[in-house]
Amino acid sequence: MTHRDPTPEAWRAVDRYFTETLVGHDAALDAAVADQGAAGLPAIEVAPVNGKLLHLLARISGARRVLEVGTLGGYSTIWLARGIPDGGRVVTIEAEPANAAVARANIDRAGVGEKVDIRVGRGEDVLPALTGEKPFDLVFIDADKESNTLYLDWAARLGREGTVVVVDNVGRGGEVADRGTTSSQVIGTQRGLAMLGDDPRFDATALQTLDAKGWDGVALAVVVRPGER
Ligand code: DHB
Ligand code: MG
């Protein structure tokens, strides 16, 4: 095997190759991205390969109940909803009512509206109200990075042993490894990763990603019984 550092052209070509070969094209997802952009929302939805990863994780884990923190325009929500069976539920939390309206239309057009419950409000206000419901099988955290530790705490509380937890944007163009960073988002990301490493309720890893959204990363964890990892 030859070793070379990836140039942007090379890794973008690889991402396109993976996307074309394995993910394909999809009218509902393309329309969701287009309408999100037309409504002025930022283009910070997950890359297609990452959306497909979420979808596969839902299927691999047999998830029926999914919790998403950070709906944006519903792109990842559609991927997740397609990964759970009929009768399953994605509860997705969005702080910005205008985003939630865009997401609702995108999700309904994709034909998964019955599976998706959008809760409008800040995570810290909405999450406690989910206590007492059946545990979530998969939690995807993709909102304000400053609150990642709070969201992880709720993921453990609202999950069960075996719940899959995914955290988006843990690479941040390499900034995550900068221990002197002053970015509140990067500090929030670092605190979330430290929690995944230290908190006995989780066992976790993280992978760097080079995809349509650039150089970033995704953390993957499982909720464990304390003492079991
Ligand atoms: C940002 C947030 C995201 O969730 C993402 O995927 C990319 C960027 C941001 O806040 O800059
Ligand atoms: Mg994200």
mmCIF file of C-alpha atoms and ligand atoms in Angstrom:
data_model
loop_
_atom_site.group_PDB
_atom_site.id
_atom_site.type_symbol
_atom_site.label_atom_id
_atom_site.label_comp_id
_atom_site.label_asym_id
_atom_site.label_seq_id
_atom_site.Cartn_x
_atom_site.Cartn_y
_atom_site.Cartn_z
ATOM 1 C CA MET A 1 0.000 0.000 0.000
ATOM 2 C CA THR A 2 1.274 3.448 -0.823
ATOM 3 C CA HIS A 3 1.070 6.043 1.908
ATOM 4 C CA ARG A 4 0.360 9.627 1.096
ATOM 5 C CA ASP A 5 -1.246 12.475 2.902
ATOM 6 C CA PRO A 6 -4.665 13.306 1.530
ATOM 7 C CA THR A 7 -4.926 16.425 -0.562
ATOM 8 C CA PRO A 8 -8.320 18.160 -0.497
ATOM 9 C CA GLU A 9 -8.868 17.171 -4.128
ATOM 10 C CA ALA A 10 -8.096 13.535 -3.344
ATOM 11 C CA TRP A 11 -10.277 13.168 -0.266
ATOM 12 C CA ARG A 12 -13.148 15.030 -1.899
ATOM 13 C CA ALA A 13 -12.894 12.645 -4.845
ATOM 14 C CA VAL A 14 -12.985 9.683 -2.453
ATOM 15 C CA ASP A 15 -16.045 11.083 -0.684
ATOM 16 C CA ARG A 16 -17.810 11.564 -4.027
ATOM 17 C CA TYR A 17 -16.846 8.027 -5.002
ATOM 18 C CA PHE A 18 -18.232 6.560 -1.776
ATOM 19 C CA THR A 19 -21.351 8.685 -2.033
ATOM 20 C CA GLU A 20 -22.035 7.730 -5.652
ATOM 21 C CA THR A 21 -21.200 4.057 -5.095
ATOM 22 C CA LEU A 22 -22.909 3.452 -1.760
ATOM 23 C CA VAL A 23 -25.349 6.230 -0.952
ATOM 24 C CA GLY A 24 -26.766 7.204 -4.331
ATOM 25 C CA HIS A 25 -29.148 10.004 -5.169
ATOM 26 C CA ASP A 26 -32.378 10.682 -3.434
ATOM 27 C CA ALA A 27 -35.036 13.213 -4.450
ATOM 28 C CA ALA A 28 -36.451 13.764 -0.959
ATOM 29 C CA LEU A 29 -33.048 14.326 0.623
ATOM 30 C CA ASP A 30 -31.904 16.592 -2.229
ATOM 31 C CA ALA A 31 -35.102 18.617 -1.865
ATOM 32 C CA ALA A 32 -34.616 18.841 1.907
ATOM 33 C CA VAL A 33 -31.158 20.337 1.421
ATOM 34 C CA ALA A 34 -32.394 22.684 -1.316
ATOM 35 C CA ASP A 35 -35.341 23.969 0.742
ATOM 36 C CA GLN A 36 -33.186 24.332 3.830
ATOM 37 C CA GLY A 37 -30.836 26.543 1.816
ATOM 38 C CA ALA A 38 -33.691 28.522 0.256
ATOM 39 C CA ALA A 39 -35.036 29.223 3.748
ATOM 40 C CA GLY A 40 -31.663 30.653 4.758
ATOM 41 C CA LEU A 41 -30.622 27.848 7.099
ATOM 42 C CA PRO A 42 -26.881 27.115 7.214
ATOM 43 C CA ALA A 43 -25.589 24.185 5.152
ATOM 44 C CA ILE A 44 -24.366 22.311 8.221
ATOM 45 C CA GLU A 45 -26.416 19.143 7.787
ATOM 46 C CA VAL A 46 -24.405 15.939 7.916
ATOM 47 C CA ALA A 47 -22.717 14.719 4.729
ATOM 48 C CA PRO A 48 -24.541 12.004 2.752
ATOM 49 C CA VAL A 49 -22.079 9.305 3.882
ATOM 50 C CA ASN A 50 -22.643 10.403 7.487
ATOM 51 C CA GLY A 51 -26.437 10.398 7.070
ATOM 52 C CA LYS A 52 -26.173 6.873 5.714
ATOM 53 C CA LEU A 53 -24.029 5.934 8.727
ATOM 54 C CA LEU A 54 -26.757 7.155 11.097
ATOM 55 C CA HIS A 55 -29.315 5.189 9.110
ATOM 56 C CA LEU A 56 -27.215 2.035 9.292
ATOM 57 C CA LEU A 57 -26.550 2.459 13.005
ATOM 58 C CA ALA A 58 -30.294 2.663 13.589
ATOM 59 C CA ARG A 59 -30.808 -0.533 11.600
ATOM 60 C CA ILE A 60 -27.826 -2.394 13.056
ATOM 61 C CA SER A 61 -28.961 -1.584 16.597
ATOM 62 C CA GLY A 62 -32.581 -2.475 15.813
ATOM 63 C CA ALA A 63 -33.615 0.938 17.096
ATOM 64 C CA ARG A 64 -37.321 1.699 17.423
ATOM 65 C CA ARG A 65 -36.989 4.887 19.449
ATOM 66 C CA VAL A 66 -34.454 7.502 18.391
ATOM 67 C CA LEU A 67 -33.662 10.827 20.034
ATOM 68 C CA GLU A 68 -32.037 13.589 18.001
ATOM 69 C CA VAL A 69 -30.828 16.855 19.515
ATOM 70 C CA GLY A 70 -30.590 19.491 16.769
ATOM 71 C CA THR A 71 -33.047 18.996 13.908
ATOM 72 C CA LEU A 72 -31.967 21.876 11.659
ATOM 73 C CA GLY A 73 -33.821 21.205 8.365
ATOM 74 C CA GLY A 74 -34.482 17.537 9.082
ATOM 75 C CA TYR A 75 -31.877 15.990 6.773
ATOM 76 C CA SER A 76 -30.390 13.632 9.378
ATOM 77 C CA THR A 77 -33.866 13.143 10.839
ATOM 78 C CA ILE A 78 -35.036 11.668 7.526
ATOM 79 C CA TRP A 79 -32.063 9.303 7.422
ATOM 80 C CA LEU A 80 -32.769 8.161 10.989
ATOM 81 C CA ALA A 81 -36.522 7.792 10.455
ATOM 82 C CA ARG A 82 -35.887 5.608 7.414
ATOM 83 C CA GLY A 83 -33.738 3.360 9.601
ATOM 84 C CA ILE A 84 -36.476 2.473 12.091
ATOM 85 C CA PRO A 85 -39.519 0.266 11.512
ATOM 86 C CA ASP A 86 -43.111 1.421 11.087
ATOM 87 C CA GLY A 87 -44.455 2.268 14.513
ATOM 88 C CA GLY A 88 -41.027 3.528 15.594
ATOM 89 C CA ARG A 89 -40.391 7.134 16.611
ATOM 90 C CA VAL A 90 -37.742 9.756 16.139
ATOM 91 C CA VAL A 91 -38.111 12.493 18.739
ATOM 92 C CA THR A 92 -36.090 15.432 17.454
ATOM 93 C CA ILE A 93 -35.452 18.635 19.366
ATOM 94 C CA GLU A 94 -35.025 21.995 17.624
ATOM 95 C CA ALA A 95 -34.543 25.293 19.426
ATOM 96 C CA GLU A 96 -35.405 27.491 16.433
ATOM 97 C CA PRO A 97 -39.112 27.446 15.418
ATOM 98 C CA ALA A 98 -38.311 28.535 11.835
ATOM 99 C CA ASN A 99 -35.935 25.579 11.443
ATOM 100 C CA ALA A 100 -38.566 23.236 12.836
ATOM 101 C CA ALA A 101 -41.085 24.442 10.233
ATOM 102 C CA VAL A 102 -38.640 23.766 7.400
ATOM 103 C CA ALA A 103 -37.846 20.372 8.886
ATOM 104 C CA ARG A 104 -41.534 19.455 9.258
ATOM 105 C CA ALA A 105 -42.148 20.067 5.550
ATOM 106 C CA ASN A 106 -39.004 18.208 4.513
ATOM 107 C CA ILE A 107 -39.783 15.226 6.739
ATOM 108 C CA ASP A 108 -43.411 15.024 5.608
ATOM 109 C CA ARG A 109 -42.418 15.222 1.929
ATOM 110 C CA ALA A 110 -39.967 12.367 2.511
ATOM 111 C CA GLY A 111 -42.909 10.231 3.643
ATOM 112 C CA VAL A 112 -41.687 9.633 7.206
ATOM 113 C CA GLY A 113 -43.831 12.245 8.942
ATOM 114 C CA GLU A 114 -45.703 9.691 11.042
ATOM 115 C CA LYS A 115 -42.467 8.510 12.595
ATOM 116 C CA VAL A 116 -41.149 11.952 13.556
ATOM 117 C CA ASP A 117 -42.093 14.054 16.550
ATOM 118 C CA ILE A 118 -40.441 17.493 16.460
ATOM 119 C CA ARG A 119 -40.225 19.173 19.869
ATOM 120 C CA VAL A 120 -39.552 22.882 19.580
ATOM 121 C CA GLY A 121 -37.480 24.307 22.403
ATOM 122 C CA ARG A 122 -34.048 24.275 23.907
ATOM 123 C CA GLY A 123 -32.654 20.878 24.739
ATOM 124 C CA GLU A 124 -32.218 21.733 28.387
ATOM 125 C CA ASP A 125 -35.939 22.531 28.632
ATOM 126 C CA VAL A 126 -37.316 19.753 26.417
ATOM 127 C CA LEU A 127 -35.144 16.823 27.515
ATOM 128 C CA PRO A 128 -36.385 16.597 31.132
ATOM 129 C CA ALA A 129 -39.949 16.275 29.818
ATOM 130 C CA LEU A 130 -38.970 13.010 28.088
ATOM 131 C CA THR A 131 -38.288 11.337 31.445
ATOM 132 C CA GLY A 132 -40.574 8.388 32.038
ATOM 133 C CA GLU A 133 -41.093 7.569 28.369
ATOM 134 C CA LYS A 134 -39.735 4.290 27.056
ATOM 135 C CA PRO A 135 -35.934 4.472 26.796
ATOM 136 C CA PHE A 136 -34.334 5.613 23.577
ATOM 137 C CA ASP A 137 -32.350 3.030 21.618
ATOM 138 C CA LEU A 138 -30.192 5.551 19.754
ATOM 139 C CA VAL A 139 -29.336 9.186 20.515
ATOM 140 C CA PHE A 140 -27.802 11.575 17.978
ATOM 141 C CA ILE A 141 -26.330 14.783 19.423
ATOM 142 C CA ASP A 142 -25.829 17.514 16.817
ATOM 143 C CA ALA A 143 -26.737 20.864 18.371
ATOM 144 C CA ASP A 144 -24.927 23.665 20.229
ATOM 145 C CA LYS A 145 -21.592 22.143 21.122
ATOM 146 C CA GLU A 146 -21.399 24.103 24.391
ATOM 147 C CA SER A 147 -24.166 21.838 25.727
ATOM 148 C CA ASN A 148 -22.672 18.493 24.679
ATOM 149 C CA THR A 149 -22.063 17.355 28.272
ATOM 150 C CA LEU A 150 -25.636 18.221 29.212
ATOM 151 C CA TYR A 151 -26.937 16.317 26.182
ATOM 152 C CA LEU A 152 -24.732 13.328 26.966
ATOM 153 C CA ASP A 153 -26.016 13.261 30.525
ATOM 154 C CA TRP A 154 -29.571 13.171 29.201
ATOM 155 C CA ALA A 155 -28.639 10.523 26.642
ATOM 156 C CA ALA A 156 -27.514 8.254 29.487
ATOM 157 C CA ARG A 157 -30.592 9.040 31.587
ATOM 158 C CA LEU A 158 -33.071 8.592 28.755
ATOM 159 C CA GLY A 159 -31.285 5.550 27.350
ATOM 160 C CA ARG A 160 -30.692 2.065 28.686
ATOM 161 C CA GLU A 161 -27.811 -0.360 28.759
ATOM 162 C CA GLY A 162 -26.905 -0.786 25.087
ATOM 163 C CA THR A 163 -28.232 2.541 23.832
ATOM 164 C CA VAL A 164 -26.121 3.848 20.950
ATOM 165 C CA VAL A 165 -24.947 7.453 21.273
ATOM 166 C CA VAL A 166 -23.508 9.422 18.360
ATOM 167 C CA VAL A 167 -22.005 12.910 18.656
ATOM 168 C CA ASP A 168 -21.447 14.961 15.506
ATOM 169 C CA ASN A 169 -18.653 17.438 14.773
ATOM 170 C CA VAL A 170 -16.052 16.170 17.213
ATOM 171 C CA GLY A 171 -13.095 16.918 14.918
ATOM 172 C CA ARG A 172 -13.784 20.531 14.060
ATOM 173 C CA GLY A 173 -11.115 20.936 11.403
ATOM 174 C CA GLY A 174 -8.487 19.694 13.823
ATOM 175 C CA GLU A 175 -9.251 22.283 16.487
ATOM 176 C CA VAL A 176 -10.420 19.620 18.918
ATOM 177 C CA ALA A 177 -6.786 18.693 19.617
ATOM 178 C CA ASP A 178 -5.934 22.293 20.571
ATOM 179 C CA ARG A 179 -5.935 22.305 24.350
ATOM 180 C CA GLY A 180 -5.490 26.075 24.371
ATOM 181 C CA THR A 181 -8.501 26.828 22.188
ATOM 182 C CA THR A 182 -10.712 29.742 23.183
ATOM 183 C CA SER A 183 -13.646 28.626 21.014
ATOM 184 C CA SER A 184 -16.609 27.848 23.252
ATOM 185 C CA GLN A 185 -17.823 25.308 20.680
ATOM 186 C CA VAL A 186 -14.512 23.463 20.639
ATOM 187 C CA ILE A 187 -14.285 23.572 24.434
ATOM 188 C CA GLY A 188 -17.801 22.122 24.603
ATOM 189 C CA THR A 189 -16.763 19.391 22.195
ATOM 190 C CA GLN A 190 -13.636 18.629 24.251
ATOM 191 C CA ARG A 191 -15.695 18.452 27.449
ATOM 192 C CA GLY A 192 -18.122 16.074 25.797
ATOM 193 C CA LEU A 193 -15.288 13.806 24.666
ATOM 194 C CA ALA A 194 -13.704 13.912 28.127
ATOM 195 C CA MET A 195 -17.053 12.880 29.570
ATOM 196 C CA LEU A 196 -17.322 9.984 27.124
ATOM 197 C CA GLY A 197 -13.846 8.906 28.242
ATOM 198 C CA ASP A 198 -14.383 9.308 31.992
ATOM 199 C CA ASP A 199 -18.059 8.807 32.779
ATOM 200 C CA PRO A 200 -18.681 5.175 33.753
ATOM 201 C CA ARG A 201 -22.032 5.236 31.954
ATOM 202 C CA PHE A 202 -20.313 5.271 28.528
ATOM 203 C CA ASP A 203 -17.829 3.329 26.474
ATOM 204 C CA ALA A 204 -16.778 5.281 23.393
ATOM 205 C CA THR A 205 -14.474 6.020 20.528
ATOM 206 C CA ALA A 206 -14.229 8.710 17.860
ATOM 207 C CA LEU A 207 -13.316 8.718 14.198
ATOM 208 C CA GLN A 208 -12.037 11.554 12.056
ATOM 209 C CA THR A 209 -14.068 12.175 8.944
ATOM 210 C CA LEU A 210 -13.137 13.746 5.617
ATOM 211 C CA ASP A 211 -16.300 14.187 3.658
ATOM 212 C CA ALA A 212 -18.442 16.712 1.843
ATOM 213 C CA LYS A 213 -18.442 18.819 5.026
ATOM 214 C CA GLY A 214 -14.664 18.892 5.323
ATOM 215 C CA TRP A 215 -12.437 17.604 8.125
ATOM 216 C CA ASP A 216 -14.446 16.746 11.183
ATOM 217 C CA GLY A 217 -15.284 13.670 13.223
ATOM 218 C CA VAL A 218 -17.931 11.559 14.842
ATOM 219 C CA ALA A 219 -17.946 10.027 18.313
ATOM 220 C CA LEU A 220 -19.685 6.721 18.890
ATOM 221 C CA ALA A 221 -20.603 5.406 22.323
ATOM 222 C CA VAL A 222 -22.676 2.780 24.029
ATOM 223 C CA VAL A 223 -24.437 3.255 27.346
ATOM 224 C CA VAL A 224 -23.114 0.702 29.807
ATOM 225 C CA ARG A 225 -23.904 -0.320 33.340
ATOM 226 C CA PRO A 226 -21.333 1.329 35.619
ATOM 227 C CA GLY A 227 -18.484 -1.101 36.237
ATOM 228 C CA GLU A 228 -19.074 -3.048 33.039
ATOM 229 C CA ARG A 229 -16.732 -1.344 30.648
HETATM 230 C C1 DHB B 1 -21.676 23.600 13.045
HETATM 231 C C2 DHB B 1 -22.576 22.770 13.659
HETATM 232 C C3 DHB B 1 -22.817 21.528 13.155
HETATM 233 O O1 DHB B 1 -23.665 20.660 13.762
HETATM 234 C C4 DHB B 1 -22.191 21.097 12.005
HETATM 235 O O2 DHB B 1 -22.478 19.876 11.540
HETATM 236 C C5 DHB B 1 -21.284 21.910 11.377
HETATM 237 C C6 DHB B 1 -21.041 23.176 11.894
HETATM 238 C C7 DHB B 1 -21.421 24.948 13.578
HETATM 239 O O3 DHB B 1 -22.082 25.316 14.542
HETATM 240 O O4 DHB B 1 -20.580 25.656 13.047
HETATM 241 MG MG MG B 2 -23.422 18.677 13.030
#
